Amino acid sequence: MDTVMDLTHWIFKKYPNMFKMIKGIVEESVTGVHRLYQLSKAGRLCVPAMNVNDSITKQKFDNLYCCRESILDGLKRSTDVMFGGKQVVVCGYGEVGKGCSAALKAMGSVVYVTEVDPICALQACMDGFRLVKLNEVIRQVDLVITCTGNKNVVAREYLDRMKNGCIVCNMGHSNTEIDVVSLRTPELTWEKVRSQVDHVIWPDGKRIILLAEGRLLNLSCSTVPTFVLSITATTQALALIELYNAPEGRYKQDVYLLPKKMGGAMKLVKEV
């Protein structure tokens, strides 16, 4: 979750003078980095910012390998679902989508992928997944997983067309990918089954299983391996050290990639 960017926007609106005391910003989420670049392009970035998300240690360990494990953990803990034979659609084939798709395929699920980026779509095809549009499979799939970082990927029209018992969850960004707001209407009934698990029931009796109210599944329904957390935290710490110790003028009010020379997180991997 891009909590750093949420805090940055809050300071920008409420206490802009605080930026005089801040030496830099470190952001490690896909959507947070995207918002940083938007601020930079608009000329509203007040301090230098370090893009940790695009470092190899974050992309591979956190986004890919951690999600590959936590998607199964979160689904098992919350629903006790059996994966073999289930039809699953994974929305988005970035690093998170790659991890989720690989894990579910290995468990015997039939995995479909939706992807708008041509390179990521080609990767999904070469990895053996069937590329589809969401409206082509929404009536038949047993599980829908969002991994895009975009808003309203699963809109109300798709939720209305899902079959009874479909599980819907988000591995992408906060709670914006699934249009949960559209489900809070008088004609639909919410029934809490257990912590982080709700049945949303339509007038005809159809129900979908919504996990964590559309928030991040891996943060709400599963645990994250401490090894992965240590690597991500180390990478962020290195970026903070770099910004704090940088001589005057090295970094301007722009977004920078973590310098390649700062391989402390990779040294950690070699030591394990």
C-alpha positions as a printed Julia matrix, in Angstrom:
272×3 Matrix{Float64}:
   0.0     0.0     0.0
   1.29    3.44   -0.9
   0.86    4.9     2.6
   3.91    7.11    2.02
   2.08    8.85   -0.81
  -1.08    9.17    1.28
   1.02   10.86    3.99
   2.76   13.04    1.38
  -0.58   14.29    0.02
  -1.84   14.91    3.56
   1.23   17.02    4.41
   0.98   18.81    1.06
  -2.62   19.85    1.8
  -2.46   20.46    5.55
   1.11   21.4     6.45
   3.07   22.34    3.28
   5.73   24.18    5.32
   6.85   20.84    6.76
   8.56   20.06    3.46
  11.28   22.53    4.45
  12.33   20.0     7.12
  12.0    16.9     4.92
  15.07   15.76    2.95
  13.3    13.28    0.73
  10.56   10.7     0.12
  10.99    6.94   -0.31
   8.16    5.02   -1.99
   8.09    1.27   -2.59
   4.66    0.57   -4.12
   3.67    0.55   -7.8
   0.77    2.95   -7.4
   2.68    5.18   -4.99
   5.52    5.59   -7.48
   3.0     6.34  -10.22
   1.56    9.13   -8.08
   5.06   10.47   -7.42
   5.72   10.74  -11.15
   2.39   12.55  -11.56
   3.41   15.1    -8.93
   6.82   15.52  -10.53
   5.32   16.04  -13.99
   2.95   18.65  -12.59
   5.85   20.46  -10.88
   4.33   19.87   -7.43
   7.01   17.62   -5.96
   8.6    19.63   -3.15
  11.52   17.32   -2.27
  13.58   14.6    -3.97
  11.93   11.17   -4.09
  13.42    7.69   -4.42
  11.6     5.06   -6.44
  12.3     1.83   -4.54
   9.54   -0.11   -6.27
  11.55   -0.53   -9.47
  14.57   -1.93   -7.66
  15.07   -5.61   -8.45
  14.89   -6.6    -4.78
  11.41   -5.09   -4.45
  10.04   -6.23   -7.81
  11.11   -9.84   -7.52
  11.0   -10.64   -3.83
   8.0    -8.61   -2.68
   5.85   -8.28   -5.79
   6.53  -11.66   -7.37
   7.76  -14.25   -4.88
   5.9   -12.99   -1.81
   2.6   -12.72   -3.7
   3.18  -16.19   -5.15
   3.05  -17.56   -1.61
   0.64  -15.18    0.11
  -2.16  -15.56   -2.48
  -2.54  -19.24   -1.58
  -2.1   -18.57    2.13
  -4.75  -15.83    2.15
  -7.31  -17.83    0.19
  -6.85  -20.95    2.3
  -7.07  -19.09    5.6
 -10.22  -17.2     4.6
 -12.19  -19.7     2.5
 -10.57  -23.17    2.78
 -11.06  -23.4    -0.98
  -9.62  -26.3    -2.99
  -7.66  -24.97   -5.96
  -7.54  -28.07   -8.18
  -9.88  -27.7   -11.15
 -11.04  -24.2   -10.2
 -11.34  -21.68  -13.02
  -9.54  -18.47  -12.06
  -9.12  -15.13  -13.8
  -6.15  -12.99  -12.77
  -6.57   -9.35  -13.8
  -3.13   -7.96  -14.62
   0.15   -9.73  -15.4
   2.72   -7.5   -13.76
   5.0    -8.98  -11.1
   2.08   -9.51   -8.7
  -0.07  -11.11  -11.38
   2.82  -13.34  -12.43
   3.27  -14.6    -8.88
  -0.45  -15.25   -8.34
  -0.89  -16.98  -11.69
   2.12  -19.25  -11.19
   0.96  -20.34   -7.73
  -2.59  -21.13   -8.84
  -1.44  -22.95  -11.97
   0.9   -25.09   -9.86
  -2.07  -26.06   -7.66
  -4.05  -27.34  -10.64
  -6.3   -24.35  -11.31
  -7.32  -23.33  -14.82
  -5.93  -19.79  -15.01
  -7.06  -17.04  -17.38
  -5.26  -13.69  -17.56
  -6.47  -10.24  -18.57
  -3.8    -7.71  -19.53
  -3.79   -4.46  -21.55
  -0.01   -4.02  -21.77
   1.22   -5.83  -24.91
   4.55   -6.94  -23.42
   2.99   -8.32  -20.24
   0.29   -9.96  -22.36
   2.98  -11.64  -24.47
   4.7   -12.85  -21.31
   1.42  -14.36  -20.07
   0.97  -16.13  -23.39
   4.53  -17.48  -23.37
   4.05  -18.67  -19.78
   1.14  -20.81  -20.92
  -1.85  -18.76  -19.78
  -4.91  -18.04  -21.89
  -5.39  -14.31  -22.47
  -9.01  -13.22  -22.29
 -11.22  -10.19  -21.79
 -12.96  -10.19  -18.44
 -16.43  -10.16  -19.97
 -15.62  -13.39  -21.86
 -15.13  -15.5   -18.73
 -16.87  -13.63  -15.91
 -19.93  -15.91  -15.92
 -17.94  -19.14  -15.58
 -14.96  -18.47  -13.29
 -14.86  -19.57   -9.65
 -12.33  -16.97   -8.52
 -11.5   -13.4    -9.59
  -8.21  -11.8    -8.47
  -7.26   -8.21   -9.27
  -3.56   -7.32   -9.59
  -3.52   -4.13  -11.65
  -3.25   -1.09   -9.35
  -6.11    0.55  -11.26
  -9.61    1.63  -10.21
 -12.85   -0.3   -10.72
 -11.26   -3.13  -12.68
 -14.14   -5.33  -11.51
 -17.08   -2.98  -11.95
 -20.67   -3.59  -10.82
 -21.64   -4.94  -14.26
 -19.13   -7.78  -13.8
 -20.18   -8.42  -10.21
 -23.79   -8.74  -11.37
 -22.81  -11.38  -13.94
 -20.66  -13.57  -11.68
 -21.97  -17.03  -10.88
 -23.18  -18.07   -7.46
 -20.32  -18.7    -5.03
 -17.64  -16.84   -6.99
 -14.77  -15.66   -4.76
 -13.6   -12.09   -5.39
 -10.39  -10.65   -3.96
  -7.75   -7.99   -4.55
  -3.96   -8.32   -4.6
  -3.36   -4.97   -6.29
  -3.99   -1.59   -4.69
  -5.85   -0.78   -1.42
  -9.6    -1.09   -2.06
 -10.07    0.6    -5.42
  -9.81   -2.3    -7.89
 -13.14   -3.9    -6.97
 -16.13   -1.55   -7.1
 -17.21   -2.34   -3.54
 -19.06    0.99   -3.17
 -21.59   -0.12   -5.81
 -22.4    -3.19   -3.69
 -23.53   -1.15   -0.69
 -27.06   -0.63   -1.93
 -30.44   -1.52   -0.38
 -31.2    -4.35   -2.83
 -28.08   -6.3    -1.84
 -27.63   -8.02    1.51
 -24.27   -8.31    3.25
 -23.72  -11.33    5.47
 -20.49  -11.59    7.47
 -19.33  -15.21    7.48
 -16.12  -14.76    9.43
 -13.4   -12.17    9.83
 -12.49  -10.69    6.4
 -15.14  -12.81    4.61
 -18.53  -11.45    3.49
 -21.3   -12.93    1.39
 -22.94  -10.32   -0.82
 -26.39  -11.62   -1.69
 -28.49  -10.58   -4.7
 -32.34  -10.52   -4.65
 -32.5   -13.81   -6.6
 -30.36  -15.57   -3.95
 -27.07  -15.46   -5.82
 -24.14  -14.67   -3.59
 -20.5   -13.85   -4.15
 -17.75  -14.25   -1.55
 -15.93  -10.96   -1.07
 -12.64  -11.06    0.84
 -11.39   -8.22    3.06
 -14.05   -5.88    1.63
 -11.85   -5.43   -1.44
  -8.7    -4.48    0.48
  -5.37   -6.2    -0.07
  -5.75   -9.93    0.52
  -2.13  -10.55    1.45
  -2.18   -7.87    4.15
  -5.66   -8.7     5.47
  -5.98  -12.5     5.23
  -2.47  -13.93    5.25
   0.97  -13.48    6.74
   3.97  -12.1     4.89
   7.27  -14.0     5.26
   9.68  -12.1     7.5
  12.48  -12.76    5.0
  10.62  -10.77    2.36
   9.84   -7.97    4.79
  13.49   -7.74    5.8
  14.6    -7.37    2.17
  12.03   -4.67    1.38
  12.77   -2.81    4.63
  16.52   -3.0     3.94
  16.04   -1.59    0.45
  13.98    1.3     1.77
  16.52    1.97    4.51
  19.3     2.17    1.92
  17.27    4.69   -0.07
  16.69    6.79    3.07
  20.42    6.73    3.88
  21.25    7.79    0.34
  18.86   10.76    0.43
  19.95   11.83    3.9
  23.69   11.67    3.21
  23.6    13.03   -0.34
  25.56   16.28   -0.8
  23.63   19.44   -1.61
  22.52   19.51   -5.22
  22.88   15.79   -6.03
  19.13   15.28   -6.0
  16.65   17.88   -7.2
  12.86   17.92   -6.77
  12.34   14.88   -8.95
  11.91   11.08   -8.78
  15.07    8.93   -8.86
  15.78    5.23   -9.07
  17.73    3.6    -6.26
  21.4     3.7    -7.34
  22.66    0.31   -8.56
  25.72    0.56   -6.32
  23.45    0.23   -3.29
  23.21   -3.55   -3.29
  22.85   -4.08    0.43
  19.64   -6.01    0.07
  21.25   -8.38   -2.41
  24.14   -8.89    0.02
  21.52   -9.95    2.54
  20.24  -12.57    0.09
  23.73  -13.96   -0.46
  24.28  -14.31    3.26
  21.11  -16.35    3.83
